[in-house]
PDB file of C-alpha atoms in Angstrom:
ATOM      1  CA  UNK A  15      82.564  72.487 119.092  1.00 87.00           C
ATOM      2  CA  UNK A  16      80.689  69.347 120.167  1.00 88.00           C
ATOM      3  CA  UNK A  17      80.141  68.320 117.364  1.00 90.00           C
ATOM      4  CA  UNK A  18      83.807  67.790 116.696  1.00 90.00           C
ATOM      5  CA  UNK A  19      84.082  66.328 120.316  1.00 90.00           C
ATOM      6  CA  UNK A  20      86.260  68.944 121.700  1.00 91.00           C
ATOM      7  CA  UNK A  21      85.915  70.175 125.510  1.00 91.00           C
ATOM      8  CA  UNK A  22      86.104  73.656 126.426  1.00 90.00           C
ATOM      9  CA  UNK A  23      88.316  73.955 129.206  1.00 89.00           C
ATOM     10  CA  UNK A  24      87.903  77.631 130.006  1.00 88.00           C
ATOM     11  CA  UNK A  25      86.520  81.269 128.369  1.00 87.00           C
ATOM     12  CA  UNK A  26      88.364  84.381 129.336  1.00 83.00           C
ATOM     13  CA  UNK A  27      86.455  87.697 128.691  1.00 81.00           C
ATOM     14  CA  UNK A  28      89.319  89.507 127.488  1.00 77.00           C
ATOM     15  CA  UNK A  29      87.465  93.042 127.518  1.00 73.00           C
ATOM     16  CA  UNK A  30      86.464  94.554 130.493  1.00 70.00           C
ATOM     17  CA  UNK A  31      83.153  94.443 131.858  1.00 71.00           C
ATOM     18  CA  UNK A  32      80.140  96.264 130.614  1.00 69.00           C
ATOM     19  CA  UNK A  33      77.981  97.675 132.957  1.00 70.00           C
ATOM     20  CA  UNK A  34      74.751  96.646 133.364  1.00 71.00           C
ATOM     21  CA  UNK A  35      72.942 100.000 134.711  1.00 75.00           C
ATOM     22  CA  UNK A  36      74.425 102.355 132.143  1.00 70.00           C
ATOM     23  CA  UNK A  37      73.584 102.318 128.170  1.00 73.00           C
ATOM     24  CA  UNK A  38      76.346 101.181 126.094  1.00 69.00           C
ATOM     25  CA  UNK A  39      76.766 103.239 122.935  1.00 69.00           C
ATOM     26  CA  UNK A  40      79.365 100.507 121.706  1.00 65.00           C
ATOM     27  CA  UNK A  41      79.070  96.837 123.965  1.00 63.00           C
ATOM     28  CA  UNK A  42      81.493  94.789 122.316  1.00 70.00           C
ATOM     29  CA  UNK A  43      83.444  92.404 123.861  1.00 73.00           C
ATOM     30  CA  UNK A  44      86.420  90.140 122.986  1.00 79.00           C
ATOM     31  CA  UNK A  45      86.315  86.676 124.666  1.00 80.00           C
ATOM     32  CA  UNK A  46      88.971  83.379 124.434  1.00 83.00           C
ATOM     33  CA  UNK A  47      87.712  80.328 124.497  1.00 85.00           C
ATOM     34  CA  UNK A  48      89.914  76.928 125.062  1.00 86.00           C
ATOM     35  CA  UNK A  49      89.140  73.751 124.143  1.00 88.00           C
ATOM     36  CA  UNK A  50      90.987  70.445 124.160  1.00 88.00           C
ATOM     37  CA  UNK A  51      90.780  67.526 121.678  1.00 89.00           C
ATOM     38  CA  UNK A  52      91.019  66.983 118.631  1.00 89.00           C
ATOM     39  CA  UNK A  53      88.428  68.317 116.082  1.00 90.00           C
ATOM     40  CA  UNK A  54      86.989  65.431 113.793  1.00 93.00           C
ATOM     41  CA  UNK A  55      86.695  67.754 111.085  1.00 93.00           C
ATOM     42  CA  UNK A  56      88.868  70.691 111.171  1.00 90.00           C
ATOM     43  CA  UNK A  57      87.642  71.761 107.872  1.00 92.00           C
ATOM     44  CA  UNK A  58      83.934  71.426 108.259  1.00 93.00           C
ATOM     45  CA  UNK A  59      84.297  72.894 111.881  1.00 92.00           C
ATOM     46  CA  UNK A  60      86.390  76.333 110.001  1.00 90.00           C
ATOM     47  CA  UNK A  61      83.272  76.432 107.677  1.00 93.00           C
ATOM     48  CA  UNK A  62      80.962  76.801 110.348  1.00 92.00           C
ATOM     49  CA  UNK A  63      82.703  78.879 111.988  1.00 90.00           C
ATOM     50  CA  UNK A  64      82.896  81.042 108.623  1.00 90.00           C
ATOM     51  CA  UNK A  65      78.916  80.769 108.768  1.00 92.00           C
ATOM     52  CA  UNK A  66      78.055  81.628 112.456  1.00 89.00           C
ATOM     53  CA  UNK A  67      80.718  84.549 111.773  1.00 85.00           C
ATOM     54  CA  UNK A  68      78.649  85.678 108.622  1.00 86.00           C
ATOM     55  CA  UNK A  69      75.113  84.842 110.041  1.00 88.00           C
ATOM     56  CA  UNK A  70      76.074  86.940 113.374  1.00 83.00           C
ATOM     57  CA  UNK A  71      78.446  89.657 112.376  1.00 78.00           C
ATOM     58  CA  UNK A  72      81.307  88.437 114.898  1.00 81.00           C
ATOM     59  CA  UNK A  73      84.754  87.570 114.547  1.00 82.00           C
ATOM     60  CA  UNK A  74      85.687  84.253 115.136  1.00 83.00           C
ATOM     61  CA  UNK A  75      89.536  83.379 114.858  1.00 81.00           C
ATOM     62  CA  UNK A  76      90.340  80.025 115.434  1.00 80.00           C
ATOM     63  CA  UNK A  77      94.521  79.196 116.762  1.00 79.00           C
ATOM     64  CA  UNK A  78      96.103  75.586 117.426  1.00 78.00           C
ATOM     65  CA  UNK A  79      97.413  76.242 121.360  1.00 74.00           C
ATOM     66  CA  UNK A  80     100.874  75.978 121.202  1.00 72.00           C
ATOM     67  CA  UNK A  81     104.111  77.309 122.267  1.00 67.00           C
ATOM     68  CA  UNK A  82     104.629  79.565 118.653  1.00 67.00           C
ATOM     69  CA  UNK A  83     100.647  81.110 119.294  1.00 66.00           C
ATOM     70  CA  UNK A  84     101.375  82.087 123.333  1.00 67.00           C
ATOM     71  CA  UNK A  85     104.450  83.649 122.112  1.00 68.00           C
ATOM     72  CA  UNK A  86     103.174  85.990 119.683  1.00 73.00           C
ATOM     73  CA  UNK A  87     102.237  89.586 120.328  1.00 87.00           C
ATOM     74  CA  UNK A  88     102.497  91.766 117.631  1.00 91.00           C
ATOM     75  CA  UNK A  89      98.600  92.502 115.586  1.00 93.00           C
ATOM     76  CA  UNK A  90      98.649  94.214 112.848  1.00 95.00           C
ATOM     77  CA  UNK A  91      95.854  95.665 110.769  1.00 95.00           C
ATOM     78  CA  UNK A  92      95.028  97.397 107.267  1.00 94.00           C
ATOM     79  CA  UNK A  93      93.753 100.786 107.506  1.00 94.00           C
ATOM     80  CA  UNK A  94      91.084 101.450 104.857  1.00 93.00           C
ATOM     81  CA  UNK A  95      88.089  99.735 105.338  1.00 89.00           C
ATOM     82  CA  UNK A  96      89.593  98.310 108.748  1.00 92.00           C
ATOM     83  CA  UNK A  97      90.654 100.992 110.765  1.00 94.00           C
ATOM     84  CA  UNK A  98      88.412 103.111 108.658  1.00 95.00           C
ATOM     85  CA  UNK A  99      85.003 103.261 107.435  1.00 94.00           C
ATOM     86  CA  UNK A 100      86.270 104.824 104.077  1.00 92.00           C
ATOM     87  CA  UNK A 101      88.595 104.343 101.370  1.00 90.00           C
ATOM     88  CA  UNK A 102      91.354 107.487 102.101  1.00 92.00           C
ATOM     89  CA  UNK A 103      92.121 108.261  98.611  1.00 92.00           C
ATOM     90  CA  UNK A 104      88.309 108.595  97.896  1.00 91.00           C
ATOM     91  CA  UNK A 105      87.589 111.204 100.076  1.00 92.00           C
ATOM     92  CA  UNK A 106      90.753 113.322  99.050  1.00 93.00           C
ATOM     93  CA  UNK A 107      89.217 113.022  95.376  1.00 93.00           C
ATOM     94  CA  UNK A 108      85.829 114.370  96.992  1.00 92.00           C
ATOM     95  CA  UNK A 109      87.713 117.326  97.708  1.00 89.00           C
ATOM     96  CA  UNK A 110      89.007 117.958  94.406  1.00 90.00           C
ATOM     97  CA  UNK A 111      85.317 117.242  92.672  1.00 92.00           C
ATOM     98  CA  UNK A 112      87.262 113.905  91.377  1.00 93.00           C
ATOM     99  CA  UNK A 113      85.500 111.433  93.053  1.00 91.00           C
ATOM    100  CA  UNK A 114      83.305 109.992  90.324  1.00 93.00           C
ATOM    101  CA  UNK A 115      86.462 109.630  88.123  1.00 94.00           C
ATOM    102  CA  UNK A 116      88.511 107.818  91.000  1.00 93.00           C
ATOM    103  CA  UNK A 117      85.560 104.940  91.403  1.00 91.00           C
ATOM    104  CA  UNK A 118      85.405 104.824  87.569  1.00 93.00           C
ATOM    105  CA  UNK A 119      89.174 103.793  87.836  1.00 94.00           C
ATOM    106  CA  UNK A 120      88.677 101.501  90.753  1.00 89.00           C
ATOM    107  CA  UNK A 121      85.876  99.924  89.336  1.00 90.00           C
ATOM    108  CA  UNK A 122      88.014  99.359  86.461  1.00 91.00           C
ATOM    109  CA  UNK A 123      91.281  97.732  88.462  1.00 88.00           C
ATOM    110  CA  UNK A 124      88.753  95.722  90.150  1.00 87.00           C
ATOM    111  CA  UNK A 125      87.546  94.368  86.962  1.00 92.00           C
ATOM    112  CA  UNK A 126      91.151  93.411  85.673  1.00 91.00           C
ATOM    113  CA  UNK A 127      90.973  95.879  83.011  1.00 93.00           C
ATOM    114  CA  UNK A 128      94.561  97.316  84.870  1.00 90.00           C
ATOM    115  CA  UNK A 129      96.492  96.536  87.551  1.00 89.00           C
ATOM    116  CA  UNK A 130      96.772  98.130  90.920  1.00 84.00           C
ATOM    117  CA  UNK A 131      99.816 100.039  90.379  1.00 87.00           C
ATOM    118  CA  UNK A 132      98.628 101.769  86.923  1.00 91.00           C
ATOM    119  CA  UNK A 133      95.106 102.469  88.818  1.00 91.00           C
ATOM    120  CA  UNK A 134      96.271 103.858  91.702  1.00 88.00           C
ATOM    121  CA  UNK A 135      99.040 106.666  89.663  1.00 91.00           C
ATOM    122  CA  UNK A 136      95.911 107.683  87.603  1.00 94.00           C
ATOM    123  CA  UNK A 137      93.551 108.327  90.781  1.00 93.00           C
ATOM    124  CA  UNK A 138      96.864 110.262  92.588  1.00 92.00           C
ATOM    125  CA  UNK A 139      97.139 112.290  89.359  1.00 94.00           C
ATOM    126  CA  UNK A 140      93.662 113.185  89.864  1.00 94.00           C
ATOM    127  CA  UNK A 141      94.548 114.885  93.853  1.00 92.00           C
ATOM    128  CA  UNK A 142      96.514 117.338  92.127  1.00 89.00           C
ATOM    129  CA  UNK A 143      96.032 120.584  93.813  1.00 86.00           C
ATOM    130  CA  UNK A 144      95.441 119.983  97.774  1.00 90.00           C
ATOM    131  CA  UNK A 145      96.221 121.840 100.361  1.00 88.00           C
ATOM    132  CA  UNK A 146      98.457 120.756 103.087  1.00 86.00           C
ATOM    133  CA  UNK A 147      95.496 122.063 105.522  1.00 87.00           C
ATOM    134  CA  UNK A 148      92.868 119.930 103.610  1.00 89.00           C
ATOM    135  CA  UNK A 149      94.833 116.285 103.972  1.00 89.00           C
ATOM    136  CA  UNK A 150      94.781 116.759 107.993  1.00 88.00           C
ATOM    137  CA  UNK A 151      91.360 117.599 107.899  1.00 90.00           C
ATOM    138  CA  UNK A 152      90.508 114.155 105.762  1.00 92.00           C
ATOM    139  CA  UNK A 153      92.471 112.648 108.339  1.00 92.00           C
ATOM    140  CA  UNK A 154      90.597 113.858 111.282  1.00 92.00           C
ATOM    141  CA  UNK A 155      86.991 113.084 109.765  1.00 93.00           C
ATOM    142  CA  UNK A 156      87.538 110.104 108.932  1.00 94.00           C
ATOM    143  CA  UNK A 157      85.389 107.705 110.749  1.00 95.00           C
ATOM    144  CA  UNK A 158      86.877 104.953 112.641  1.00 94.00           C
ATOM    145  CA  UNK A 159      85.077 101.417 112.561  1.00 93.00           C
ATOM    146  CA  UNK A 160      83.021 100.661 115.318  1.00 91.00           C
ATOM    147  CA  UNK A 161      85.247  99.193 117.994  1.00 90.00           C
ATOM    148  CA  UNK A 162      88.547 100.134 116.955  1.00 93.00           C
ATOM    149  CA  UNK A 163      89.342 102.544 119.662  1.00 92.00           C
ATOM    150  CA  UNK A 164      88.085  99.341 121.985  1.00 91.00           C
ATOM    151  CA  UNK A 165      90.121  96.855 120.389  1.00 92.00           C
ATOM    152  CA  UNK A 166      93.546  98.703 120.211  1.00 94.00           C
ATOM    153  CA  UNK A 167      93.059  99.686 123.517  1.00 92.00           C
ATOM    154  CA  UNK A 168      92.630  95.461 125.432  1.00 90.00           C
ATOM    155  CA  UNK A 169      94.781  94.517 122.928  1.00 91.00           C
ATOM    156  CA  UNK A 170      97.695  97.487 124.103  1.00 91.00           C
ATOM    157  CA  UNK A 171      96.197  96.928 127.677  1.00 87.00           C
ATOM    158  CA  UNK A 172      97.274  92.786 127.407  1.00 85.00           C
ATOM    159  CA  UNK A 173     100.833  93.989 125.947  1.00 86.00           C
ATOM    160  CA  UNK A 174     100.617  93.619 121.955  1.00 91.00           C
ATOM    161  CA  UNK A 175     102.520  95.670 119.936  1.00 95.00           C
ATOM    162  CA  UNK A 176     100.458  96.782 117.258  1.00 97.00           C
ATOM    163  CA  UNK A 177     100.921  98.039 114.131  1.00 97.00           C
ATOM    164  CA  UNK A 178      99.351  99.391 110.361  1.00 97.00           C
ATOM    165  CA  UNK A 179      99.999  98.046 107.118  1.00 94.00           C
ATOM    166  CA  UNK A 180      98.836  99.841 104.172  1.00 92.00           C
ATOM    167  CA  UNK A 181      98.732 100.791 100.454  1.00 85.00           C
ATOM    168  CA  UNK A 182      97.023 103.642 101.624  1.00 83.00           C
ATOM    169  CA  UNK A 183      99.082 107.404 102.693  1.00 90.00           C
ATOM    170  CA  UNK A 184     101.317 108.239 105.273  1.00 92.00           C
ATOM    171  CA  UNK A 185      99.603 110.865 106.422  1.00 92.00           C
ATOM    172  CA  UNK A 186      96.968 109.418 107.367  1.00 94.00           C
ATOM    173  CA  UNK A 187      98.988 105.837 109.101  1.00 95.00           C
ATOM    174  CA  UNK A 188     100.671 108.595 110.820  1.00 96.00           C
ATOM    175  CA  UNK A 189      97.609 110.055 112.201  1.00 95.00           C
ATOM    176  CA  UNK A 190      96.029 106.597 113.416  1.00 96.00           C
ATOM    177  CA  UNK A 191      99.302 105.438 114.777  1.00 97.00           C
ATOM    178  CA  UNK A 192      99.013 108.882 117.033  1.00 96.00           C
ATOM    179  CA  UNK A 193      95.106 108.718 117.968  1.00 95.00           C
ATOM    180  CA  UNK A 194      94.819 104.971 118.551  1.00 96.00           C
ATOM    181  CA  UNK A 195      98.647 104.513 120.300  1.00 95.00           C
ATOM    182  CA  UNK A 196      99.828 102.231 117.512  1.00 97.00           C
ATOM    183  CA  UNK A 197     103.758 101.022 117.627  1.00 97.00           C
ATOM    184  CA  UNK A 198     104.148 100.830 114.387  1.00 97.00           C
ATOM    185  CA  UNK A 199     102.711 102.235 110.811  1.00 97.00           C
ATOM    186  CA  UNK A 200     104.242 101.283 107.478  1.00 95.00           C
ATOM    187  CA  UNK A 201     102.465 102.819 104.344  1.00 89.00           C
TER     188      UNK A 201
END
């Protein structure tokens, strides 16, 4: 930031505190920082910011304050591999003793040898024969990402809407959207 010869005016912790006398089994904290100027090198200031981001395992986002940011409060997020520590449709082909055959196929799409919608009916056709009982069971082991539950929570406590986006299943959305207080899930 000084580099660029901005100021920062002010930085907001925008999680609650974390106590100091009892262990944390998740600390993680959001905070806002605000500057004022006008960077020298936006693009050479984004790249570092990719870096320290990469180097420190934190999330930098970086918004021009204006009227259009302050106004926004929807977030919305993907689910597998967000949300999720898992890939949905993997574990279901677990289940059915498919999952070998579903990475073959994803390895595949991810090569270019198909596209997504071709790779994604042939690892469905391989699901066929699960129980009703077995996809809420996937849903309810599945293990969220460290510091979802915190994030959805400040972000619902400063009055976002939030929502899922996925390719992923319904069932699933549906079950996220209910555990984590979502507004919206579209699958």
């Amino acid at each position: 930031i000084a580099e660029n010869q901005l100021n920062i005016d002010s930085i907001n912790r925008l999680t609650g505190r974390i106590s100091l006398k009892q262990p944390q089994t998740n600390p993680r904290a959001c905070v806002e920082m605000s500057v004022s100027g006008k960077p020298l090198n936006i693009i050479g200031m984004r790249k570092k910011f990719m870096e320290i981001s990469q180097e420190t395992g934190i999330d930098i986002s970086f918004h021009v304050d204006n009227i259009y940011r302050k106004n926004r409060k929807l977030v919305v997020f993907d689910m597998d591999s967000t949300l999720i520590q898992a890939e949905v449709i993997v574990e279901l082909a677990k289940l059915v003793g498919a999952g070998r055959e579903v990475d073959r196929i994803t390895e595949a799409a991810m090569r270019g040898e198909m596209d997504f919608s071709q790779s994604f009916r042939k690892r469905v056709a391989l699901l066929k024969g699960i129980r009703q009982e077995q996809l809420a069971k996937v849903s309810e082991d599945l293990p969220l990402t460290d510091g979802a539950d915190l994030v959805t929570k400040t972000l619902k406590g400063l009055g976002y809407k939030l929502g899922i986006l996925s390719g992923g299943f319904t069932f699933v959305g549906e079950y996220l959207k209910e555990k984590l207080g979502f507004d919206y899930m579209f699958a």
